[in-house]
Structure formats: C-alpha cells, structure tokens
C-alpha cells in the first residue's frame, strides 16, 4: 500500500479534507486547579475540534496523540493499538505525535502515562471508526454486521468471502466526521492479533537512513545561527537578582567577526545572531559582557544540611497504628538517614531548536518553533507569553532530540531561538554548548529521607516513621526568568510524595513529606521522588532483615500483602538464583574467606512506581536482583548482572517494554555509581556574589560542566541484563517508562553490603566513597597484610 504523501499539517486542514473518515472531539476543558500541582495548559476553543483519527481513501490511517516519543517506543505501541482496533497492518498506520498545530492537547509526556492513560481515547476512536466501517460495509454488501469479518482493512461476508469491500472504498468521495464516543466498545483482548506481539520500532528505519528526524538536523531557507551568553548564576531560578544582573555588553568586542546580524539583549538574556555558525560560536566566546555583583547561592557542600535548613511545609500523608508507642517500646532502635544527590539528565547531545517569526496570513505574526520538547503545549503557552502573542499564533513542531527522561534544556533553547528570530525577522537555529547544557538544565532534585523505627524483642517491626524532604521542581522556562516576563519567585510544588508510602505492611506507620521551594533549578528526572524514596524504603527493610537475622527476600515476603507483588518477588528471586542468607555472605570464592581483592555480593529490591497527585496511582511493578563485584583495593564497584522481574499488565509491545527495562537498568546503574552534580565551593575571602577572579566560579553555582566532572556509565560498565516479564494479558496496561528504575539503586547498595558488610546510604557509590568506608577497618586485612 502507498500511503498518501500530502498529509495535513494543521487541524484545520484535517477538518477540511475530503476522502476521509474523521473521529474528532471537543477540546476537553482544563481540570480544576489542584493545590500543590502545576496548572494544566488548556486548549484554546477557537482552534476547534481536536482530531484523534483520520482514515483516508487510500486505506491508510493518521492517528494523533499529544504525547511524544522520547525513545520509549510509544510511536510503535500506539500504532499497534490503532492497527489492532481497525484490523489493519502496521504499515497502514502513521502516528503523529506532539505537534501543537494538529495533535490533541494531552499534557506533558510524563509519569509513564502515555500508554496507561493517554492511549485510551485513541483506542476508543479506532474502535468507533471500525464500528462505523462495519456498519457501512454491511449496507454496501447487503449483510448484517454479525455476518461480517475484517482482515487487513477488507470487510468480508464470512460465509461468502468473495463478497467484500475495503476501507478505502467505504470512505472514498466523501468526508465523514464522527464525534468521539467515550462509550465505544474496543476489542476483547482475547481477540488480539497484533497487540501483545513483538514489533520492531517504527522510528528506527528513518534514523538509520539519515532522514530528517532530529531537530539538530533541521534547516530552512534563509536560516541564521544563534548562540546565547548565560549569566553567572548557573543553577538559580529565583531571587531579585535574576533579570537584574547584567551591567554592560560591549558589542565592539566582536566587531571584527564577519556576518554578525544582531546582539540581542533583554534584561539578563544575551544572544548573538550570525550568518554562519562558526562565527556565532566565536562571537559567543569573545563577546565582552559585564555582570553586576549578585547575592550568591546557598552552600550545597552538605546537601542534607541544606535540605534541613530550607524552609518547608509538612504534610502528614499516613498515620496508622501507634507509631510513637511503637518507638517507645522498640528493643532495637534503628534511626537511619538516606541522602540523594542532585543529578543531571546528562543528555548526550546538547539541546537545539529552530524558530521562525513571520507575518501570518491576514494580520499579526506567527511563530513556528521546531523543538525537542516533551511538553509541546506547555512550551507553546510559554512561547506565547514570552513573545506577547496569543497561543494560536505559536506552532510547536515536535522533533526528536537527545534523550532526557525528564526535562533538559530543550524548552529553554526553544525560547532562546524565539527571541533571536523575532529580533532579526528571520529563522534562527540555536545550539547550546555542552557547558551551557550541563550548567543550566533543570536538575533532578536532591532528597533527604529520615526513618525512625526498629525491631521488637521478638523480631517484629516496632514502627516505621518515614519523613522525606524534597525541594520543588517547577523550573520555569529560562528565558521567561531572564527577561523578567515572569517573576523569579520560588514556588513549592507537592512532588516529594511519589512512592512515599512503603510497599510493605507495618502495623505502626507514619509518612510525612516536607514540601519546599527549590534550592537549585530542578525539574523531573526519571523516577522523580519515587526512586530516592524507594532507595530508602528498600535499604531500610534490608537493614531490618539483617537485624532480625532473616533472609532479605523472606523478610519482604512476610510484609507484602499484594498477591502480584508476592508472585513477582518470588519469581525474580528464583530466576536470579537468589542465595538465601541472614547477613553479609562470606564470599567463599575470592572474597573475605580467601583474602582476595574482589568481593562478591548479591542484593534485592522491589518497588512499584506510584505517581501523580497524592495518593497517586501505580505504574508497573518491578524487582531487581543485582550481582556486584567490589574491589577492596580500589573501591571500584562493578554491577556484573541485573535480573529484573517486571509486571506491566498487558504489554502492547513486549520488545518495547524490554527496551525500556534495559534503558532503566543502564541509567540507574550510572546514577547509583557515578552521578552527582558538583557545586562550586566558596573561595577563601570571597565576597558572596561579588566580582570573581578569572576562571573561578561563584560559590554555589553548578560546577559540573563537562563529562570529566559529571561522568556517566560507559559501555564497559554495562551489566548483563536479564528481563523476566510477568505476562498478564487480561490486565490493563501499565506504564513501563520508569518503574524498573525505581528499585535499582537500593538493590545495588544492598549487594555492596552483602559483599562488604558496609551500608551505603548516600549514592553515588564512587570508588573514593567506597574505599573510604572499607578503610575504616571494617574488613579483615588482605592476605599477607598486617592487622591494625
């Protein structure tokens, strides 16, 4: 089949097309504001109906979804859903994701919700279209619907297959518009032929062929090149100094560079536009910019103390049993503190965008921006605010970009490009540098988790008193702050409660979260606050098991009430060859017992990612068994093998889910062993925020600006990964984009304890950190070494 090439690029073109069956809906009204949560960006009613599905007179289908594919494979999975409901082959379906001019507004692509929640309107739209096609086919063939069957877009009379008509003929020569019916009846999963099967990613061929897919490759006629010069306060997003710190820009300092079109200055936003990219790059380096003294940033040399000192408002989430009574009666007190560092998205490619500011048809101006955002409609609203226009005058064309699994600099660079394009009245492509991406991308927030609890004399858990502190992660788009289009006011969102409740049954349980404004500019990063919270939960239950003298897996099973969780934990342990133990093992082959350099350990952890407004809802279940090697001479930790048990309900594309698990394991291993944002220390005699010595960073700003200061995992360090699916075709599909990351760091920490007998409660577990703890004398000396 040859799919039509002249596909609509706007919603209006869809609605005016002929030879098509459309399924449309009213733009859903925005949900009411929710305390502690970012506001949903509503659709503009003047844009008209949202298009969910278009079946064309060549038999092909355009399916539209407001989310974007960040490497999660949702483009493939959504196409499977549509093809399944319409009884079409995969090549017949073309997914259109994220573009604001044509895709429905379904909010940001976050919280592993694309398949679990936001695929449902598309599934129902396809089912509704199929029902209409069957009814029309019944009329054409003179047979009742019950007598028909559909295969590959052809409607046949089951008892007389020579009587048939294809979808293309049923829609030819007309334009049929169906109002979306949320009560449409989708297929019974028992009848699935395509959903649940392994499918190759539909986006890969174009990438292999070098087609125009990535925003970095986008070019348009007359395009100019832009660069930005950032202020000195890298990492700040609130304070009166923001937008008020620029003192002077000396344009004569770049007068010798050819082809400079403009130096654009708006408050603390400074940008350069040049005809050639290398000249824009040179101008960025050589432009002489003077900044006023500014107040400086908080001292983050001790992240835990910085979080304790940050003003907060406490929410009591859970209070069951008698926690205070349990703590008073505890026979073995076990107060513990766990600390999570600031981390980066660390995208391999720095962010890039292209913007074009041109007169629109009729009157006014129109901004078109090609961007790698995972929040196209939110970005559109930000760009409209920045440019002082209506949202319908902005079109965000979503293209692929460097992976982030959270919010990197993609929105920021889009706003940079918009400002520069408006200044010169021509399309401008802006490419951030590695230093700018690392310094200014919104970070994954740090977190402090404190647990008070312990064991009764009989080994039962006396109480579990969990308190977590999480600085907010709203991160307004940078240009809005630098230009003072929005006031740089610190705002606390209620984002620290993801998986705050432990998954285990404790008689006396209390959970508190301290909501606080940001310290450093931050946004969501894979797992958000659930990953750090689960690190604490799963480390602590391991500590409880050791104190009770019970195998860690068996101890977990004693406190699990969820049958699916029990089945997953048991199956994962069995798959991994879990070795039962009641404490750190003796490592007979090459470990403590032999006095060898390499210590071997095995660790377990289990979690379910619970997200969204408290009490939230669950994505997939996941359990890890990590096998590690610890070099007692160097402190190096190598994660040798990871076995992941994963229950995502009905898997649309098992291959896609497996790819997500692999990505989660690799990224989580990197975060556990290597990743931590460094902040510039205060220099002796430094006046905070005053003039700085050349080459010396102001205190408190982000200092990790290249790969040397922010290393990530390399190919040599990638563990062997074994994935064990728990097929549940009769259950709803669950989000798989983040869940298998959530237990990972605890499993690695528990494995290091198994190898060494030393607990590590603050990642990353770098060689320096591990060696320092091992050198405290907690391990017996190597063979031939003297005691001490």
PDB file of N, CA and C in Angstrom, residues 48-103:
ATOM      1  N   UNK A  48     -10.995  24.909  17.521  1.00  0.00           N
ATOM      2  CA  UNK A  48     -11.972  23.937  17.043  1.00  0.00           C
ATOM      3  C   UNK A  48     -11.735  22.545  17.592  1.00  0.00           C
ATOM      4  N   UNK A  49     -12.373  21.580  16.942  1.00  0.00           N
ATOM      5  CA  UNK A  49     -12.315  20.204  17.414  1.00  0.00           C
ATOM      6  C   UNK A  49     -10.900  19.636  17.340  1.00  0.00           C
ATOM      7  N   UNK A  50     -10.589  18.765  18.284  1.00  0.00           N
ATOM      8  CA  UNK A  50      -9.350  18.004  18.226  1.00  0.00           C
ATOM      9  C   UNK A  50      -9.568  16.762  17.374  1.00  0.00           C
ATOM     10  N   UNK A  51      -8.598  16.451  16.533  1.00  0.00           N
ATOM     11  CA  UNK A  51      -8.671  15.277  15.661  1.00  0.00           C
ATOM     12  C   UNK A  51      -7.904  14.139  16.316  1.00  0.00           C
ATOM     13  N   UNK A  52      -8.570  13.004  16.479  1.00  0.00           N
ATOM     14  CA  UNK A  52      -7.929  11.821  17.046  1.00  0.00           C
ATOM     15  C   UNK A  52      -7.516  10.830  15.972  1.00  0.00           C
ATOM     16  N   UNK A  53      -8.301  10.756  14.897  1.00  0.00           N
ATOM     17  CA  UNK A  53      -8.061   9.708  13.902  1.00  0.00           C
ATOM     18  C   UNK A  53      -8.566  10.166  12.545  1.00  0.00           C
ATOM     19  N   UNK A  54      -7.823   9.820  11.494  1.00  0.00           N
ATOM     20  CA  UNK A  54      -8.267  10.074  10.118  1.00  0.00           C
ATOM     21  C   UNK A  54      -7.962   8.837   9.291  1.00  0.00           C
ATOM     22  N   UNK A  55      -8.992   8.227   8.709  1.00  0.00           N
ATOM     23  CA  UNK A  55      -8.820   7.084   7.811  1.00  0.00           C
ATOM     24  C   UNK A  55      -9.078   7.580   6.397  1.00  0.00           C
ATOM     25  N   UNK A  56      -8.046   7.454   5.541  1.00  0.00           N
ATOM     26  CA  UNK A  56      -8.064   8.069   4.218  1.00  0.00           C
ATOM     27  C   UNK A  56      -8.552   7.109   3.130  1.00  0.00           C
ATOM     28  N   UNK A  57      -8.817   7.699   1.963  1.00  0.00           N
ATOM     29  CA  UNK A  57      -9.367   6.913   0.861  1.00  0.00           C
ATOM     30  C   UNK A  57      -8.316   6.076   0.128  1.00  0.00           C
ATOM     31  N   UNK A  58      -7.101   6.005   0.679  1.00  0.00           N
ATOM     32  CA  UNK A  58      -6.135   5.023   0.178  1.00  0.00           C
ATOM     33  C   UNK A  58      -5.965   3.876   1.174  1.00  0.00           C
ATOM     34  N   UNK A  59      -6.790   3.871   2.236  1.00  0.00           N
ATOM     35  CA  UNK A  59      -6.732   2.815   3.241  1.00  0.00           C
ATOM     36  C   UNK A  59      -5.751   3.069   4.361  1.00  0.00           C
ATOM     37  N   UNK A  60      -5.023   4.185   4.303  1.00  0.00           N
ATOM     38  CA  UNK A  60      -4.076   4.496   5.369  1.00  0.00           C
ATOM     39  C   UNK A  60      -4.765   5.279   6.471  1.00  0.00           C
ATOM     40  N   UNK A  61      -4.097   5.332   7.619  1.00  0.00           N
ATOM     41  CA  UNK A  61      -4.661   5.983   8.798  1.00  0.00           C
ATOM     42  C   UNK A  61      -3.638   6.951   9.370  1.00  0.00           C
ATOM     43  N   UNK A  62      -4.094   8.139   9.701  1.00  0.00           N
ATOM     44  CA  UNK A  62      -3.321   9.074  10.517  1.00  0.00           C
ATOM     45  C   UNK A  62      -3.918   9.046  11.921  1.00  0.00           C
ATOM     46  N   UNK A  63      -3.096   8.725  12.896  1.00  0.00           N
ATOM     47  CA  UNK A  63      -3.538   8.679  14.288  1.00  0.00           C
ATOM     48  C   UNK A  63      -2.772   9.730  15.069  1.00  0.00           C
ATOM     49  N   UNK A  64      -3.481  10.517  15.873  1.00  0.00           N
ATOM     50  CA  UNK A  64      -2.864  11.658  16.532  1.00  0.00           C
ATOM     51  C   UNK A  64      -2.910  11.502  18.048  1.00  0.00           C
ATOM     52  N   UNK A  65      -1.781  11.822  18.679  1.00  0.00           N
ATOM     53  CA  UNK A  65      -1.682  11.762  20.126  1.00  0.00           C
ATOM     54  C   UNK A  65      -0.819  12.926  20.587  1.00  0.00           C
ATOM     55  N   UNK A  66      -1.186  13.522  21.701  1.00  0.00           N
ATOM     56  CA  UNK A  66      -0.490  14.705  22.182  1.00  0.00           C
ATOM     57  C   UNK A  66       0.827  14.439  22.852  1.00  0.00           C
ATOM     58  N   UNK A  67       1.142  13.188  23.140  1.00  0.00           N
ATOM     59  CA  UNK A  67       2.418  12.870  23.771  1.00  0.00           C
ATOM     60  C   UNK A  67       3.499  12.687  22.708  1.00  0.00           C
ATOM     61  N   UNK A  68       4.747  12.566  23.160  1.00  0.00           N
ATOM     62  CA  UNK A  68       5.872  12.446  22.243  1.00  0.00           C
ATOM     63  C   UNK A  68       6.674  11.205  22.604  1.00  0.00           C
ATOM     64  N   UNK A  69       7.448  10.736  21.634  1.00  0.00           N
ATOM     65  CA  UNK A  69       8.269   9.543  21.837  1.00  0.00           C
ATOM     66  C   UNK A  69       9.679   9.984  22.188  1.00  0.00           C
ATOM     67  N   UNK A  70      10.075   9.712  23.415  1.00  0.00           N
ATOM     68  CA  UNK A  70      11.394  10.097  23.913  1.00  0.00           C
ATOM     69  C   UNK A  70      12.375   8.935  23.843  1.00  0.00           C
ATOM     70  N   UNK A  71      12.068   7.975  22.977  1.00  0.00           N
ATOM     71  CA  UNK A  71      12.838   6.747  22.955  1.00  0.00           C
ATOM     72  C   UNK A  71      12.134   5.630  23.691  1.00  0.00           C
ATOM     73  N   UNK A  72      10.935   5.906  24.200  1.00  0.00           N
ATOM     74  CA  UNK A  72      10.159   4.898  24.911  1.00  0.00           C
ATOM     75  C   UNK A  72       9.451   3.938  23.976  1.00  0.00           C
ATOM     76  N   UNK A  73       9.384   4.256  22.686  1.00  0.00           N
ATOM     77  CA  UNK A  73       8.715   3.384  21.728  1.00  0.00           C
ATOM     78  C   UNK A  73       7.220   3.560  21.670  1.00  0.00           C
ATOM     79  N   UNK A  74       6.683   4.695  22.203  1.00  0.00           N
ATOM     80  CA  UNK A  74       5.219   4.836  22.183  1.00  0.00           C
ATOM     81  C   UNK A  74       4.691   5.046  20.775  1.00  0.00           C
ATOM     82  N   UNK A  75       5.519   5.563  19.875  1.00  0.00           N
ATOM     83  CA  UNK A  75       5.067   5.698  18.486  1.00  0.00           C
ATOM     84  C   UNK A  75       4.702   4.333  17.920  1.00  0.00           C
ATOM     85  N   UNK A  76       5.494   3.336  18.259  1.00  0.00           N
ATOM     86  CA  UNK A  76       5.217   1.975  17.797  1.00  0.00           C
ATOM     87  C   UNK A  76       4.023   1.382  18.533  1.00  0.00           C
ATOM     88  N   UNK A  77       3.998   1.517  19.845  1.00  0.00           N
ATOM     89  CA  UNK A  77       2.930   0.910  20.637  1.00  0.00           C
ATOM     90  C   UNK A  77       1.571   1.524  20.308  1.00  0.00           C
ATOM     91  N   UNK A  78       1.514   2.844  20.146  1.00  0.00           N
ATOM     92  CA  UNK A  78       0.247   3.473  19.794  1.00  0.00           C
ATOM     93  C   UNK A  78      -0.218   3.029  18.413  1.00  0.00           C
ATOM     94  N   UNK A  79       0.725   2.877  17.481  1.00  0.00           N
ATOM     95  CA  UNK A  79       0.353   2.378  16.149  1.00  0.00           C
ATOM     96  C   UNK A  79      -0.193   0.961  16.249  1.00  0.00           C
ATOM     97  N   UNK A  80       0.375   0.143  17.116  1.00  0.00           N
ATOM     98  CA  UNK A  80      -0.153  -1.210  17.311  1.00  0.00           C
ATOM     99  C   UNK A  80      -1.590  -1.172  17.804  1.00  0.00           C
ATOM    100  N   UNK A  81      -1.861  -0.284  18.751  1.00  0.00           N
ATOM    101  CA  UNK A  81      -3.215  -0.184  19.304  1.00  0.00           C
ATOM    102  C   UNK A  81      -4.208   0.185  18.205  1.00  0.00           C
ATOM    103  N   UNK A  82      -3.862   1.173  17.398  1.00  0.00           N
ATOM    104  CA  UNK A  82      -4.762   1.619  16.329  1.00  0.00           C
ATOM    105  C   UNK A  82      -4.931   0.522  15.280  1.00  0.00           C
ATOM    106  N   UNK A  83      -3.819  -0.075  14.866  1.00  0.00           N
ATOM    107  CA  UNK A  83      -3.895  -1.136  13.856  1.00  0.00           C
ATOM    108  C   UNK A  83      -4.719  -2.318  14.369  1.00  0.00           C
ATOM    109  N   UNK A  84      -4.590  -2.626  15.646  1.00  0.00           N
ATOM    110  CA  UNK A  84      -5.350  -3.737  16.225  1.00  0.00           C
ATOM    111  C   UNK A  84      -6.843  -3.464  16.186  1.00  0.00           C
ATOM    112  N   UNK A  85      -7.230  -2.295  16.655  1.00  0.00           N
ATOM    113  CA  UNK A  85      -8.660  -1.982  16.723  1.00  0.00           C
ATOM    114  C   UNK A  85      -9.290  -1.877  15.340  1.00  0.00           C
ATOM    115  N   UNK A  86      -8.503  -1.481  14.337  1.00  0.00           N
ATOM    116  CA  UNK A  86      -9.038  -1.333  12.982  1.00  0.00           C
ATOM    117  C   UNK A  86      -8.783  -2.556  12.107  1.00  0.00           C
ATOM    118  N   UNK A  87      -8.107  -3.571  12.657  1.00  0.00           N
ATOM    119  CA  UNK A  87      -7.749  -4.756  11.869  1.00  0.00           C
ATOM    120  C   UNK A  87      -6.968  -4.364  10.620  1.00  0.00           C
ATOM    121  N   UNK A  88      -5.935  -3.568  10.832  1.00  0.00           N
ATOM    122  CA  UNK A  88      -5.038  -3.150   9.765  1.00  0.00           C
ATOM    123  C   UNK A  88      -3.629  -3.657  10.042  1.00  0.00           C
ATOM    124  N   UNK A  89      -2.790  -3.629   9.031  1.00  0.00           N
ATOM    125  CA  UNK A  89      -1.390  -3.915   9.244  1.00  0.00           C
ATOM    126  C   UNK A  89      -0.664  -2.684   9.755  1.00  0.00           C
ATOM    127  N   UNK A  90       0.446  -2.879  10.437  1.00  0.00           N
ATOM    128  CA  UNK A  90       1.206  -1.764  10.983  1.00  0.00           C
ATOM    129  C   UNK A  90       1.625  -0.739   9.915  1.00  0.00           C
ATOM    130  N   UNK A  91       2.009  -1.159   8.693  1.00  0.00           N
ATOM    131  CA  UNK A  91       2.424  -0.153   7.701  1.00  0.00           C
ATOM    132  C   UNK A  91       1.322   0.819   7.308  1.00  0.00           C
ATOM    133  N   UNK A  92       0.084   0.476   7.605  1.00  0.00           N
ATOM    134  CA  UNK A  92      -1.025   1.357   7.223  1.00  0.00           C
ATOM    135  C   UNK A  92      -1.206   2.532   8.178  1.00  0.00           C
ATOM    136  N   UNK A  93      -0.566   2.494   9.344  1.00  0.00           N
ATOM    137  CA  UNK A  93      -0.830   3.492  10.387  1.00  0.00           C
ATOM    138  C   UNK A  93       0.364   4.421  10.519  1.00  0.00           C
ATOM    139  N   UNK A  94       0.094   5.708  10.463  1.00  0.00           N
ATOM    140  CA  UNK A  94       1.121   6.730  10.672  1.00  0.00           C
ATOM    141  C   UNK A  94       0.742   7.517  11.926  1.00  0.00           C
ATOM    142  N   UNK A  95       1.622   7.460  12.941  1.00  0.00           N
ATOM    143  CA  UNK A  95       1.384   8.208  14.168  1.00  0.00           C
ATOM    144  C   UNK A  95       1.907   9.630  14.015  1.00  0.00           C
ATOM    145  N   UNK A  96       1.112  10.585  14.498  1.00  0.00           N
ATOM    146  CA  UNK A  96       1.515  11.988  14.546  1.00  0.00           C
ATOM    147  C   UNK A  96       1.488  12.413  16.002  1.00  0.00           C
ATOM    148  N   UNK A  97       2.648  12.765  16.518  1.00  0.00           N
ATOM    149  CA  UNK A  97       2.798  12.991  17.952  1.00  0.00           C
ATOM    150  C   UNK A  97       3.216  14.427  18.246  1.00  0.00           C
ATOM    151  N   UNK A  98       2.512  15.057  19.174  1.00  0.00           N
ATOM    152  CA  UNK A  98       3.016  16.244  19.837  1.00  0.00           C
ATOM    153  C   UNK A  98       2.838  17.574  19.146  1.00  0.00           C
ATOM    154  N   UNK A  99       2.831  17.638  17.818  1.00  0.00           N
ATOM    155  CA  UNK A  99       2.761  18.936  17.141  1.00  0.00           C
ATOM    156  C   UNK A  99       1.521  19.708  17.600  1.00  0.00           C
ATOM    157  N   UNK A 100       1.700  20.947  18.018  1.00  0.00           N
ATOM    158  CA  UNK A 100       0.567  21.689  18.581  1.00  0.00           C
ATOM    159  C   UNK A 100      -0.456  22.090  17.535  1.00  0.00           C
ATOM    160  N   UNK A 101      -0.052  22.166  16.260  1.00  0.00           N
ATOM    161  CA  UNK A 101      -0.989  22.593  15.216  1.00  0.00           C
ATOM    162  C   UNK A 101      -1.971  21.498  14.839  1.00  0.00           C
ATOM    163  N   UNK A 102      -1.670  20.248  15.177  1.00  0.00           N
ATOM    164  CA  UNK A 102      -2.578  19.182  14.753  1.00  0.00           C
ATOM    165  C   UNK A 102      -2.870  18.160  15.846  1.00  0.00           C
ATOM    166  N   UNK A 103      -1.957  17.914  16.774  1.00  0.00           N
ATOM    167  CA  UNK A 103      -2.173  16.866  17.781  1.00  0.00           C
ATOM    168  C   UNK A 103      -3.061  17.380  18.908  1.00  0.00           C
TER     169      UNK A 103
END
